[in-house]
PDB file of C-alpha atoms and ligand atoms in Angstrom:
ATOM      1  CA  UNK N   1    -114.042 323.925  -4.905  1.00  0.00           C
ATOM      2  CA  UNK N   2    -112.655 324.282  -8.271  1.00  0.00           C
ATOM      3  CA  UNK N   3    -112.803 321.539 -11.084  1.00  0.00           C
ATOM      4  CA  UNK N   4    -108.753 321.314 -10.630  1.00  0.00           C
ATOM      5  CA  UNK N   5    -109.847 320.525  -6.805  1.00  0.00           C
ATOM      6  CA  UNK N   6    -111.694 317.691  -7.873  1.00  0.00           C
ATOM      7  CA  UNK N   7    -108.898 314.911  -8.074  1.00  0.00           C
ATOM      8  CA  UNK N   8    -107.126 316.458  -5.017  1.00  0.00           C
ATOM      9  CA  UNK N   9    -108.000 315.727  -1.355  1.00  0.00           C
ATOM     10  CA  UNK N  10    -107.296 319.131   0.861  1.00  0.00           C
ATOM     11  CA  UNK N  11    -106.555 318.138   4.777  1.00  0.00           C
ATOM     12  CA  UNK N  12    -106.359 320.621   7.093  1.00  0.00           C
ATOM     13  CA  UNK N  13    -104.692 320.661  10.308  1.00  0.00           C
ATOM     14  CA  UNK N  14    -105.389 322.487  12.903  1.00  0.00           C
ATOM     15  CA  UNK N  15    -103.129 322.847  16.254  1.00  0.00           C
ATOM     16  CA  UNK N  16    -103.901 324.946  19.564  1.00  0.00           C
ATOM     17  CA  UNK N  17    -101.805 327.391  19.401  1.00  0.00           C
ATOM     18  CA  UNK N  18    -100.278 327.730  15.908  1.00  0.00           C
ATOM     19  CA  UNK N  19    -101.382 328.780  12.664  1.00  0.00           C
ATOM     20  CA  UNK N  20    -103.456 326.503  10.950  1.00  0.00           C
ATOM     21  CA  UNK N  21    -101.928 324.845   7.596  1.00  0.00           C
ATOM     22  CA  UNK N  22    -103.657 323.277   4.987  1.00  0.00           C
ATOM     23  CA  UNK N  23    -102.283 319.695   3.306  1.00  0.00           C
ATOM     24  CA  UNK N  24    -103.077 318.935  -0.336  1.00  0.00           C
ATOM     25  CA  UNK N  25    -103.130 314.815  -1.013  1.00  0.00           C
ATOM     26  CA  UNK N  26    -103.914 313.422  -4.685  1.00  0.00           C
ATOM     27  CA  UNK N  27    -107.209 311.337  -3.986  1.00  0.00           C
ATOM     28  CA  UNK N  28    -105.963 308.118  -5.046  1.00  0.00           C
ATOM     29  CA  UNK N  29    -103.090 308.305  -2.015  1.00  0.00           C
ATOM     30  CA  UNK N  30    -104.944 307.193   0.813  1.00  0.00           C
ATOM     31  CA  UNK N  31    -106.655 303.522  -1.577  1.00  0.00           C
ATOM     32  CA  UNK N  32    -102.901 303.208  -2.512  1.00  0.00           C
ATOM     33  CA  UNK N  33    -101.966 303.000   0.856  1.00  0.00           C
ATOM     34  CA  UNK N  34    -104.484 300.387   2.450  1.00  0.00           C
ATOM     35  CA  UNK N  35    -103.879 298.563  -0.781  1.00  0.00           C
ATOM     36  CA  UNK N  36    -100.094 298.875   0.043  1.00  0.00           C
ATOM     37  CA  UNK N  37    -100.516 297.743   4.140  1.00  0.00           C
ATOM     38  CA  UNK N  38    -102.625 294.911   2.839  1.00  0.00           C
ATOM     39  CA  UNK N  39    -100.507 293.426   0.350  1.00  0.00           C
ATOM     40  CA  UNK N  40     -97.085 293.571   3.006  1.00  0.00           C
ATOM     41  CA  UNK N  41    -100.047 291.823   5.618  1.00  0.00           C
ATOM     42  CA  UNK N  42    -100.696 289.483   3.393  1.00  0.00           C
ATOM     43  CA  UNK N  43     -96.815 289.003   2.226  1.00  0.00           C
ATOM     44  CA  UNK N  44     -95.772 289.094   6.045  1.00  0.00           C
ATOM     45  CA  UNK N  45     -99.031 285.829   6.810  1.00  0.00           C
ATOM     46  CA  UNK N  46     -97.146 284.534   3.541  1.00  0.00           C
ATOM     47  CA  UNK N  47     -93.728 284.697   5.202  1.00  0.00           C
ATOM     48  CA  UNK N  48     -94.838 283.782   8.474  1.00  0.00           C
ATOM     49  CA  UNK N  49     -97.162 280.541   7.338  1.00  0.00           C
ATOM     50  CA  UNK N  50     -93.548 279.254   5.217  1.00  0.00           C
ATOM     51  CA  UNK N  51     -91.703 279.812   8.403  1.00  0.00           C
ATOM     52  CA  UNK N  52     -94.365 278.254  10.303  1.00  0.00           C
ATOM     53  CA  UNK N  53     -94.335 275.165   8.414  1.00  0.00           C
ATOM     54  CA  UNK N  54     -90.389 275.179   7.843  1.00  0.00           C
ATOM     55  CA  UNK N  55     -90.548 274.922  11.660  1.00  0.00           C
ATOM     56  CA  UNK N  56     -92.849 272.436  12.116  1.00  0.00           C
ATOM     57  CA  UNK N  57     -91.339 270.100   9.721  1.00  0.00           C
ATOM     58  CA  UNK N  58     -87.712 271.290  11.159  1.00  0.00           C
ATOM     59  CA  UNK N  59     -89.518 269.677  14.735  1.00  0.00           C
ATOM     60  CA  UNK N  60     -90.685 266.982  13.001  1.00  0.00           C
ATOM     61  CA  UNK N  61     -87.229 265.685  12.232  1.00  0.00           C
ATOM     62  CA  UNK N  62     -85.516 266.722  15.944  1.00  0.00           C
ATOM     63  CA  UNK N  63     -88.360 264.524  17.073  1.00  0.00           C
ATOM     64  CA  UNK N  64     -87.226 261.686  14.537  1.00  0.00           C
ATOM     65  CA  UNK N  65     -83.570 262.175  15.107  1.00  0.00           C
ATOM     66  CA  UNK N  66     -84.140 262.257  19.040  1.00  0.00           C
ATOM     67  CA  UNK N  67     -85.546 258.769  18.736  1.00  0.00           C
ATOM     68  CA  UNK N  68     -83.405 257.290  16.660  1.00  0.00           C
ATOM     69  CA  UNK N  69     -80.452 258.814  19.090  1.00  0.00           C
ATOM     70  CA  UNK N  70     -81.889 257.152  21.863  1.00  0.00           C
ATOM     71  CA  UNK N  71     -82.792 253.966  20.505  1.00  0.00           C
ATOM     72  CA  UNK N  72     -78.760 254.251  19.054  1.00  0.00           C
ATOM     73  CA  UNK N  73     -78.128 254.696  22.937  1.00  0.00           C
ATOM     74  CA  UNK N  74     -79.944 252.294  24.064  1.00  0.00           C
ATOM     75  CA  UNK N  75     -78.827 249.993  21.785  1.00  0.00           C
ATOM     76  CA  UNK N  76     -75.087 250.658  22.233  1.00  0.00           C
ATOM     77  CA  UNK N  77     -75.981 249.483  25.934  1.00  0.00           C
ATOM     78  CA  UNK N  78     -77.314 246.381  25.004  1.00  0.00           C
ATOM     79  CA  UNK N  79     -74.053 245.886  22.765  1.00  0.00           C
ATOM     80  CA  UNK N  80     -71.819 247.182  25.933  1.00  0.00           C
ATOM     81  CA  UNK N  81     -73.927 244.586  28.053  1.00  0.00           C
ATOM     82  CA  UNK N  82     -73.342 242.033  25.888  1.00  0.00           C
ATOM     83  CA  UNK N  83     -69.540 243.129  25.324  1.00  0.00           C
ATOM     84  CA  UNK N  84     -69.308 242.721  29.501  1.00  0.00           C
ATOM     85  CA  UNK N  85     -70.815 239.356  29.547  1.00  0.00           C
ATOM     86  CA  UNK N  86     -68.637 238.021  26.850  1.00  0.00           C
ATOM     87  CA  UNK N  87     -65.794 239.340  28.398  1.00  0.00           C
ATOM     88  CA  UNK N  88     -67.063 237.464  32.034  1.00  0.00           C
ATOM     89  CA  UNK N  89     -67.631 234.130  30.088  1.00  0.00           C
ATOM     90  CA  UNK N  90     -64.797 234.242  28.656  1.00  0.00           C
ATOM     91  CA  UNK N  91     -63.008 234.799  31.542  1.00  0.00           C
ATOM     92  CA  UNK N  92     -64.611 231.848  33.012  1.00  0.00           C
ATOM     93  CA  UNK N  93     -63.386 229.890  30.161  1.00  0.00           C
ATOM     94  CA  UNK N  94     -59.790 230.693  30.696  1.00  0.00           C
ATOM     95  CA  UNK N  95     -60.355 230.273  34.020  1.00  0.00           C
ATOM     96  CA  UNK N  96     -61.911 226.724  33.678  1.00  0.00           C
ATOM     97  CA  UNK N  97     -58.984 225.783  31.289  1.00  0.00           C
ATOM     98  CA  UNK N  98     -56.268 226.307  33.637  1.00  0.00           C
ATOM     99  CA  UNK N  99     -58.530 224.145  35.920  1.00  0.00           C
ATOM    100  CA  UNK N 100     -58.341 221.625  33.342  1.00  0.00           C
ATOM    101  CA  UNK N 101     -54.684 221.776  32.601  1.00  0.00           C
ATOM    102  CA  UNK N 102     -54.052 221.406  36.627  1.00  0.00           C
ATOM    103  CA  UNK N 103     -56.188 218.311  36.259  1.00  0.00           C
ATOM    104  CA  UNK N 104     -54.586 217.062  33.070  1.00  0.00           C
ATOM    105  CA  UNK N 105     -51.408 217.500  34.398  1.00  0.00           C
ATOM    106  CA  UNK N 106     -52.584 215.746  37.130  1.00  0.00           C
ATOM    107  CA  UNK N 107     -53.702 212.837  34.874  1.00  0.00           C
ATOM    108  CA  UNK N 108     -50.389 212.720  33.669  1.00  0.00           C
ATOM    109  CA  UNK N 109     -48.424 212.449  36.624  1.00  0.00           C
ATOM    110  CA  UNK N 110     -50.799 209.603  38.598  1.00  0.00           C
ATOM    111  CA  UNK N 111     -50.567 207.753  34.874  1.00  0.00           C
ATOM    112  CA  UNK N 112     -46.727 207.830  34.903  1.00  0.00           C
ATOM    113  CA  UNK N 113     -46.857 206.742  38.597  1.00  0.00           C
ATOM    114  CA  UNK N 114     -49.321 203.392  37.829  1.00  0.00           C
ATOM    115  CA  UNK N 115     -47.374 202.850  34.589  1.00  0.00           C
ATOM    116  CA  UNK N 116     -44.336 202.758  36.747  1.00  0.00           C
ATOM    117  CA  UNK N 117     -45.822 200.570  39.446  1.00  0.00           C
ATOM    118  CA  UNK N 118     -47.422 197.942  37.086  1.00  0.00           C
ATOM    119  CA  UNK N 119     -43.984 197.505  35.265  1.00  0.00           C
ATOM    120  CA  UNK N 120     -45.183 199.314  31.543  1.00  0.00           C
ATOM    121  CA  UNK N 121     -42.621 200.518  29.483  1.00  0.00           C
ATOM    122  CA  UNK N 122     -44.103 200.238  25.901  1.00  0.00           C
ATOM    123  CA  UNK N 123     -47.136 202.601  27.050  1.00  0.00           C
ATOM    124  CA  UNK N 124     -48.796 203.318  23.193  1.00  0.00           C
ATOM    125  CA  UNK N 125     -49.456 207.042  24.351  1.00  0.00           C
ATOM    126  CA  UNK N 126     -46.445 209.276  22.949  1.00  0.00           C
ATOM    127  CA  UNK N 127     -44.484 211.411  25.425  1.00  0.00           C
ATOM    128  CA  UNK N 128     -45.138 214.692  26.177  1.00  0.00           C
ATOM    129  CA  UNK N 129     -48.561 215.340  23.827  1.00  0.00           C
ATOM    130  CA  UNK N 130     -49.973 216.981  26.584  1.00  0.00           C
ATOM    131  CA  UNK N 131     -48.464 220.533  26.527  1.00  0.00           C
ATOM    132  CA  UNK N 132     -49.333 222.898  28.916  1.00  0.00           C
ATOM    133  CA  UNK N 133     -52.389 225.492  27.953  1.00  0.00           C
ATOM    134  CA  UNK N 134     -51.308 228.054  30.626  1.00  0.00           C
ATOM    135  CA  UNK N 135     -49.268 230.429  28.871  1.00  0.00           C
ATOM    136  CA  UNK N 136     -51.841 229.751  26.373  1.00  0.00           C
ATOM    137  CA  UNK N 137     -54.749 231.598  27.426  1.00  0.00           C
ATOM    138  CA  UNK N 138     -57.745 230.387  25.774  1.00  0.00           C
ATOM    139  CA  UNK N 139     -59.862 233.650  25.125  1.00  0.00           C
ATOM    140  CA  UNK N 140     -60.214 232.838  21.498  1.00  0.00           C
ATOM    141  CA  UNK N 141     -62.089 230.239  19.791  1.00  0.00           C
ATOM    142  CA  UNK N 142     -58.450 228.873  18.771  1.00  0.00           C
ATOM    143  CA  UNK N 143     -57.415 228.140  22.083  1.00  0.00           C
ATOM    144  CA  UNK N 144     -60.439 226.703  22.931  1.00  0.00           C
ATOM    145  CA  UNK N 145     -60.304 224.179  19.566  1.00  0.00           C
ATOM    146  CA  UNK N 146     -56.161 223.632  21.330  1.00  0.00           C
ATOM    147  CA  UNK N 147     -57.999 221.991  24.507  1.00  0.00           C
ATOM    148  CA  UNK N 148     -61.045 220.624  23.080  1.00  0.00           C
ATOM    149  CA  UNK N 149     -58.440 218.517  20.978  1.00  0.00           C
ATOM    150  CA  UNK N 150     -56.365 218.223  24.091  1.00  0.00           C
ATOM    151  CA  UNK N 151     -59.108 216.641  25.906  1.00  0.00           C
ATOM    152  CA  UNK N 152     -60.179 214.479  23.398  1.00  0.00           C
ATOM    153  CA  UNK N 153     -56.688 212.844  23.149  1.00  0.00           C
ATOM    154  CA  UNK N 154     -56.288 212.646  26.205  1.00  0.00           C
ATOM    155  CA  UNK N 155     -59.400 210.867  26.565  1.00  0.00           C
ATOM    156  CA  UNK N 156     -58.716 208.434  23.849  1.00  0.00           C
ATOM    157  CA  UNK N 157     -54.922 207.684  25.867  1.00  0.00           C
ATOM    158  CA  UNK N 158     -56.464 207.334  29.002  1.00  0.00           C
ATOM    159  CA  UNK N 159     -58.871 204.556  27.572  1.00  0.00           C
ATOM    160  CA  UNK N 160     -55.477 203.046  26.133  1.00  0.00           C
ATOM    161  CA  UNK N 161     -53.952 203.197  28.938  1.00  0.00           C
ATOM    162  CA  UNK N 162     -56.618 201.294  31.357  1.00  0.00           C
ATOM    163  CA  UNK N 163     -57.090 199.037  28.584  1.00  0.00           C
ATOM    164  CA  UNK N 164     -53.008 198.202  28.977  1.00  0.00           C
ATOM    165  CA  UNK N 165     -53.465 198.721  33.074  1.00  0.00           C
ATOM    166  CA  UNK N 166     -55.990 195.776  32.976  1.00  0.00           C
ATOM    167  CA  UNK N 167     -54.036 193.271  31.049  1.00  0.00           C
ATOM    168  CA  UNK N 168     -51.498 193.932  32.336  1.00  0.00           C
ATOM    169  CA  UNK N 169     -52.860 193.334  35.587  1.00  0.00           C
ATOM    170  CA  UNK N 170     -54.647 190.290  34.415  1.00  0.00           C
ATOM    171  CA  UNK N 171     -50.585 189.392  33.522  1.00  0.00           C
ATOM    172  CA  UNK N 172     -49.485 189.924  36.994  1.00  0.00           C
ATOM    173  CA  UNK N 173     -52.253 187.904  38.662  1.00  0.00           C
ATOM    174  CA  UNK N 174     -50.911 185.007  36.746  1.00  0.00           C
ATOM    175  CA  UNK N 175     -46.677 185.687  38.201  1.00  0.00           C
ATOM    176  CA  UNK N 176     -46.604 183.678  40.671  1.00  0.00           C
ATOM    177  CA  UNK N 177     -44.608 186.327  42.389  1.00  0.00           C
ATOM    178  CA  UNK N 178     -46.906 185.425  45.901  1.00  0.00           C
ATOM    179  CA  UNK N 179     -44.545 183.733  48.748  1.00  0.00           C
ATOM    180  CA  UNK N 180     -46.854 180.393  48.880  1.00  0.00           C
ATOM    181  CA  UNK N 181     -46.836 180.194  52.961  1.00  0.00           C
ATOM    182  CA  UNK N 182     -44.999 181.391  56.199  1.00  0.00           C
ATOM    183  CA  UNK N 183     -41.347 179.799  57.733  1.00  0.00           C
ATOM    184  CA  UNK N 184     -38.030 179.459  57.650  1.00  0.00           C
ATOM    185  CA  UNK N 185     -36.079 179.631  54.228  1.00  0.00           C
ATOM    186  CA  UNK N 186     -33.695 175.895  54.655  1.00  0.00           C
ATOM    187  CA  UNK N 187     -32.823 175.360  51.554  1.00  0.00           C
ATOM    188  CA  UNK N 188     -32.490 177.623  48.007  1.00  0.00           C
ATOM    189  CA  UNK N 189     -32.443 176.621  44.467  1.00  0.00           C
ATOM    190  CA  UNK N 190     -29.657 175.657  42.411  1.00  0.00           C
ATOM    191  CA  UNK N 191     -26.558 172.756  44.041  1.00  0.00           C
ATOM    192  CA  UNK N 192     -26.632 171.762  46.916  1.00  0.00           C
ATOM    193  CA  UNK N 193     -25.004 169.017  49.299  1.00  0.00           C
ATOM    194  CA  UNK N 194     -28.033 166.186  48.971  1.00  0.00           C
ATOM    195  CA  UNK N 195     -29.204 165.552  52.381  1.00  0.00           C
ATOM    196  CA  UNK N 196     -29.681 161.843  51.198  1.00  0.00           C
ATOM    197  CA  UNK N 197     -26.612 160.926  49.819  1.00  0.00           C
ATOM    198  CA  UNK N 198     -24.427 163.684  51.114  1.00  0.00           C
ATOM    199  CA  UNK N 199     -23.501 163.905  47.477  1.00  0.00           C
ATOM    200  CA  UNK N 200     -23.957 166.947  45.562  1.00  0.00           C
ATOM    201  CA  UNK N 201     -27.152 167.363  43.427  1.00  0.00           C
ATOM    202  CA  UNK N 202     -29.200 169.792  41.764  1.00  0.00           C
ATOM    203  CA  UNK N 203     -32.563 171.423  44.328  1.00  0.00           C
ATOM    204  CA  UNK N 204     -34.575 172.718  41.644  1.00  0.00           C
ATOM    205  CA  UNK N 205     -36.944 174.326  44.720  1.00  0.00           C
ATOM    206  CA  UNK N 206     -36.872 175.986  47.032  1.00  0.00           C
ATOM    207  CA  UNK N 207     -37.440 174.774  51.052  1.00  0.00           C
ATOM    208  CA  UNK N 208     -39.912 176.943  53.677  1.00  0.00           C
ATOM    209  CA  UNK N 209     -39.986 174.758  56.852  1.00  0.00           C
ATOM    210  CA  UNK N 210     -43.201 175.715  59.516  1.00  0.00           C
ATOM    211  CA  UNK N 211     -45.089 173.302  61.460  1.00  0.00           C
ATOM    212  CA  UNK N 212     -47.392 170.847  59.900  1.00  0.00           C
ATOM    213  CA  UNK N 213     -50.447 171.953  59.056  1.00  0.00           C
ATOM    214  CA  UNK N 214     -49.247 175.388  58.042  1.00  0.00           C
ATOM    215  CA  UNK N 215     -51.425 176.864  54.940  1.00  0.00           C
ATOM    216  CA  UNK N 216     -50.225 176.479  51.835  1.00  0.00           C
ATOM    217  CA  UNK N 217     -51.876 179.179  49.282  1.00  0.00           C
ATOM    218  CA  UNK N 218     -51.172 179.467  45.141  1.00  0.00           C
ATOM    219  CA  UNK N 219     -48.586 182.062  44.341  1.00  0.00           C
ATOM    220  CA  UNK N 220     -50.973 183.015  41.612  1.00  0.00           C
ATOM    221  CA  UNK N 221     -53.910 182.464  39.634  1.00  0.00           C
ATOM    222  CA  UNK N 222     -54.478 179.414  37.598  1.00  0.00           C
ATOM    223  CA  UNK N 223     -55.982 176.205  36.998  1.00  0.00           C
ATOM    224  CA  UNK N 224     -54.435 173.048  39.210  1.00  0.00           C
ATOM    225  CA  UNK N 225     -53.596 170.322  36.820  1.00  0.00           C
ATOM    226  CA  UNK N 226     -52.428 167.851  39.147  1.00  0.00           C
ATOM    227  CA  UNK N 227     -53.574 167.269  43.192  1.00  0.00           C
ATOM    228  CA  UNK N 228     -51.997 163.607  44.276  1.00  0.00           C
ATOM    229  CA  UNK N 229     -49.911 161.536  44.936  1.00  0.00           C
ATOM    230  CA  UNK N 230     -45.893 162.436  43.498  1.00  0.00           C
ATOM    231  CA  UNK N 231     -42.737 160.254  44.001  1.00  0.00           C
ATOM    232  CA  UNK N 232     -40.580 161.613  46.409  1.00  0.00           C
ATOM    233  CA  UNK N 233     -42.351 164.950  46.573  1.00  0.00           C
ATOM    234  CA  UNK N 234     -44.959 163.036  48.469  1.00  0.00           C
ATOM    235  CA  UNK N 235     -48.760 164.755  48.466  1.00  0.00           C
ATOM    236  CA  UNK N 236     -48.360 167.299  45.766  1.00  0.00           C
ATOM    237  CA  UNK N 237     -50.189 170.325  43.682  1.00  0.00           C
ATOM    238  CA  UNK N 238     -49.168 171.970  40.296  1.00  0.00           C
ATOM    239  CA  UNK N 239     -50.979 174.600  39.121  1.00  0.00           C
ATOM    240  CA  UNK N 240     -50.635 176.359  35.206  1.00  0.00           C
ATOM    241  CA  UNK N 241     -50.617 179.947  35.502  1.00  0.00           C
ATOM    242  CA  UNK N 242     -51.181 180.573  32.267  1.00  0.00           C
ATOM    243  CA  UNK N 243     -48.389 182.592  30.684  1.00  0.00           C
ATOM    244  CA  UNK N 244     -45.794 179.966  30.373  1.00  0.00           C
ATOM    245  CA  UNK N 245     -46.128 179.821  34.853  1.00  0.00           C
ATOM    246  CA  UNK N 246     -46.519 176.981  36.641  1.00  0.00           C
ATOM    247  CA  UNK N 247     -45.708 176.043  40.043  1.00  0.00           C
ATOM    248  CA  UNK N 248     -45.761 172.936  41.980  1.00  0.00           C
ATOM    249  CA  UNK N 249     -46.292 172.356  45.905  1.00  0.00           C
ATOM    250  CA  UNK N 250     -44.608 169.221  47.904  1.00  0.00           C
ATOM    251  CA  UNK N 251     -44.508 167.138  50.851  1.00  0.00           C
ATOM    252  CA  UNK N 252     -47.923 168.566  51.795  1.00  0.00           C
ATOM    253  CA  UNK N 253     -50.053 166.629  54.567  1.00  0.00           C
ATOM    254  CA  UNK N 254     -53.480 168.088  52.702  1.00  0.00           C
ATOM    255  CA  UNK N 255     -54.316 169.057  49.688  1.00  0.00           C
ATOM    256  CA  UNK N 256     -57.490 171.179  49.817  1.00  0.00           C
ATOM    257  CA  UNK N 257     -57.781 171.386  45.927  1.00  0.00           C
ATOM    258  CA  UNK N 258     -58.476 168.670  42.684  1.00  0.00           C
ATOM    259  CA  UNK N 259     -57.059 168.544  39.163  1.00  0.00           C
ATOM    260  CA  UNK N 260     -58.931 170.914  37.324  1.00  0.00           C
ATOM    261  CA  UNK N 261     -59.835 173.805  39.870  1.00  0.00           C
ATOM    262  CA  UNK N 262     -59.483 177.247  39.311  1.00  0.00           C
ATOM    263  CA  UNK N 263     -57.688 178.968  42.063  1.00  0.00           C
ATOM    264  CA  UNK N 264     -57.051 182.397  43.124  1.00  0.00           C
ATOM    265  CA  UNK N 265     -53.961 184.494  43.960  1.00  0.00           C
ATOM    266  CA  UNK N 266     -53.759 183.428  47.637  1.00  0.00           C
ATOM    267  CA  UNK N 267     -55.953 181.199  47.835  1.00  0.00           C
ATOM    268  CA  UNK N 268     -55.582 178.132  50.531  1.00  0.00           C
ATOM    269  CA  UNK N 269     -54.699 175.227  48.916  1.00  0.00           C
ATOM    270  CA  UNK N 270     -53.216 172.708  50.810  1.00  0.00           C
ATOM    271  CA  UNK N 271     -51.664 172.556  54.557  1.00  0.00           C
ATOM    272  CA  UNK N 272     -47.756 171.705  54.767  1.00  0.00           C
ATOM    273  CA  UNK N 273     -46.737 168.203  55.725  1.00  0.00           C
ATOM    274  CA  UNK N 274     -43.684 166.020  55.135  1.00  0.00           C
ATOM    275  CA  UNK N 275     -44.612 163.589  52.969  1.00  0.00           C
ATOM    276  CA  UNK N 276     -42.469 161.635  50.076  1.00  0.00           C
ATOM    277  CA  UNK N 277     -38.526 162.142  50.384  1.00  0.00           C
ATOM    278  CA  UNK N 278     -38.375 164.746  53.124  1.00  0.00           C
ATOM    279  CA  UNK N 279     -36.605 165.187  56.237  1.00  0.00           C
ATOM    280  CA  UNK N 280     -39.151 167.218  58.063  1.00  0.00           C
ATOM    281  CA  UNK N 281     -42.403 169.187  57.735  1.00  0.00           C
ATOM    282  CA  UNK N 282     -41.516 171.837  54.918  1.00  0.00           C
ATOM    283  CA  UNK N 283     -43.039 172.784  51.991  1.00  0.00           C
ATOM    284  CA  UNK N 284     -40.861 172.039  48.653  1.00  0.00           C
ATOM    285  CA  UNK N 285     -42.019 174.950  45.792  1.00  0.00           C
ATOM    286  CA  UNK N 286     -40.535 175.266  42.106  1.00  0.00           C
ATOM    287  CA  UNK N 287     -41.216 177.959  39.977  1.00  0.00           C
ATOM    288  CA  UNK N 288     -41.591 177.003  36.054  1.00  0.00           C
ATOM    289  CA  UNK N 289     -41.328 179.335  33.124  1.00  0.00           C
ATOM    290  CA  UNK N 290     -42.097 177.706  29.775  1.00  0.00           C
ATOM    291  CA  UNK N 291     -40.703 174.247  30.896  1.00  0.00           C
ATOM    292  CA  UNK N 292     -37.351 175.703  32.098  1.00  0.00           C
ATOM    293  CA  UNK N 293     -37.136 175.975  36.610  1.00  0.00           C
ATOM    294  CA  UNK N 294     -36.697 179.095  37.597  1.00  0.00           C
ATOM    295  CA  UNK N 295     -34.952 180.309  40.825  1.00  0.00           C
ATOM    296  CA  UNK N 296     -38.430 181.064  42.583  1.00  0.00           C
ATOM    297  CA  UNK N 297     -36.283 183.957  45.120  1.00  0.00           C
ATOM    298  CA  UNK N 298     -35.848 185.572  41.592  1.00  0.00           C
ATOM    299  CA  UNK N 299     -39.804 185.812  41.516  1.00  0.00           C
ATOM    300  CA  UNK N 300     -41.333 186.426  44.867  1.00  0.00           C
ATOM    301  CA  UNK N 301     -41.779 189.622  46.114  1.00  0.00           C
TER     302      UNK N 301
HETATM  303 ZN1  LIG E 401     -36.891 170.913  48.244  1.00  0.00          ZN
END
């Protein structure tokens, strides 16, 4: 080889069948080349590592953003759940408040109906404060403020009202309003042909004739404040009713009560007779109202 050979590399290929040819390389070619595959190795490990790690962190946050979609998820079903049970309760709670309108309305009419009964006009409770909640569906915390409020008036009129339904009751046990025994009406209030004189005079009773010993009872409540001895109405009771009332009793054979007893509405109180100015056994009963006589028919019921 020739000095010019030395920085040349000669490779020489040889086939089967052909000629044989002869390749000429500089020397440096073949370091170039392993130099050149190493660096695009390394750049390609380079490449691959970045990718590598792109991908991992690129998992990473799937992973995260999987989670957080399924707690999301799960979470919206807890809200839906909720949403559902809401929407049952507060279907209960209209439900429940046309229950309590039916009822109120109920009240209302049974209240009218005693108020009627017992004879009270002036009720304190105003007309019509009760309005109907059913085309009023309470499904909102305003509706259900409308019948709280309802229901609270109402309560406070109802305690009103029993209040008035007990006086007033009290009242009535002192009208003497009770017919005070059993017989024939003879003889009514007001002028009359005097079955003494024949004259006309004034009856300021009225007559029930029975058989003697026929019970006599109090038309009402009250305290008896006389129980003797009366000229010409023979054995008699009076009894204060309280109220401007009070009634008296004649002609009895019995009396079954003193001066100063309290007696009930009903109560037995004497038997009938025909004692004093009397023609036969009946029972003589006035009906006082704050000193002035009162047709009793006017009273008892
Ligand atoms: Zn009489």
């Amino acid at each position: 080889m020739g000095k010019n050979d030395n920085d040349k590399l000669c490779i020489m290929i040889i086939p089967r069948t052909a000629k044989v040819r002869r390749l000429t390389i500089p020397t440096w070619l073949p370091k170039a080349i392993v130099i050149a595959i190493a660096s695009i190795i390394l750049i390609v490990a380079l490449i691959i590592n970045s990718i590598y790690s792109s991908y991992a962190e690129l998992r990473e946050m799937y992973t995260a953003k999987t989670t957080e979609i399924d707690e999301l998820k799960k979470e919206n079903e807890d809200k839906n759940t909720q949403i559902n049970e809401l929407k049952a309760q507060t279907d209960k709670l209209y439900e429940k408040s046309v229950e309590i309108d039916n009822k109120l309305a109920e009240i209302d009419k049974l209240q009218r109906q005693l108020e009627k009964m017992a004879g009270i006009q002036n009720s304190s409770r105003s007309e019509g404060i009760v309005k109907s909640l059913k085309l009023q569906p309470v499904n909102s915390l305003d509706g259900l403020q409308v019948l709280m409020d309802t229901l609270d008036y109402k309560e406070k009129e109802l305690q009103n009202f029993i209040a008035e339904m007990e006086e007033r009751l009290e009242y009535l046990e002192t009208v003497p309003d009770l017919w005070p025994t059993t017989g024939r009406l003879t003889s009514k209030f007001g002028t009359r042909q005097d079955p003494f004189t024949r004259g006309t005079s004034y009856h300021e009773g009225i007559d029930i004739a029975n058989s003697v010993g026929t019970n006599i009872v109090a038309a009402a409540k009250g305290k008896v404040t006389f129980a003797g001895y009366k000229s010409g109405y023979g054995r008699t009771i009076i009894i204060n009713h309280g109220n401007g009332y009070t009634t008296l009793y004649g002609h009895l054979s019995k009396l079954l009560v003193s001066a100063g007893d309290r007696v009930e509405k009903g109560q037995v109180i004497g038997k009938m007779g025909s004692t004093g100015r009397s023609t036969g056994p009946h029972l003589h009963f006035e009906v006082h109202k704050d000193g002035k006589l009162l047709n009793p028919l006017n009273i008892l019921k």
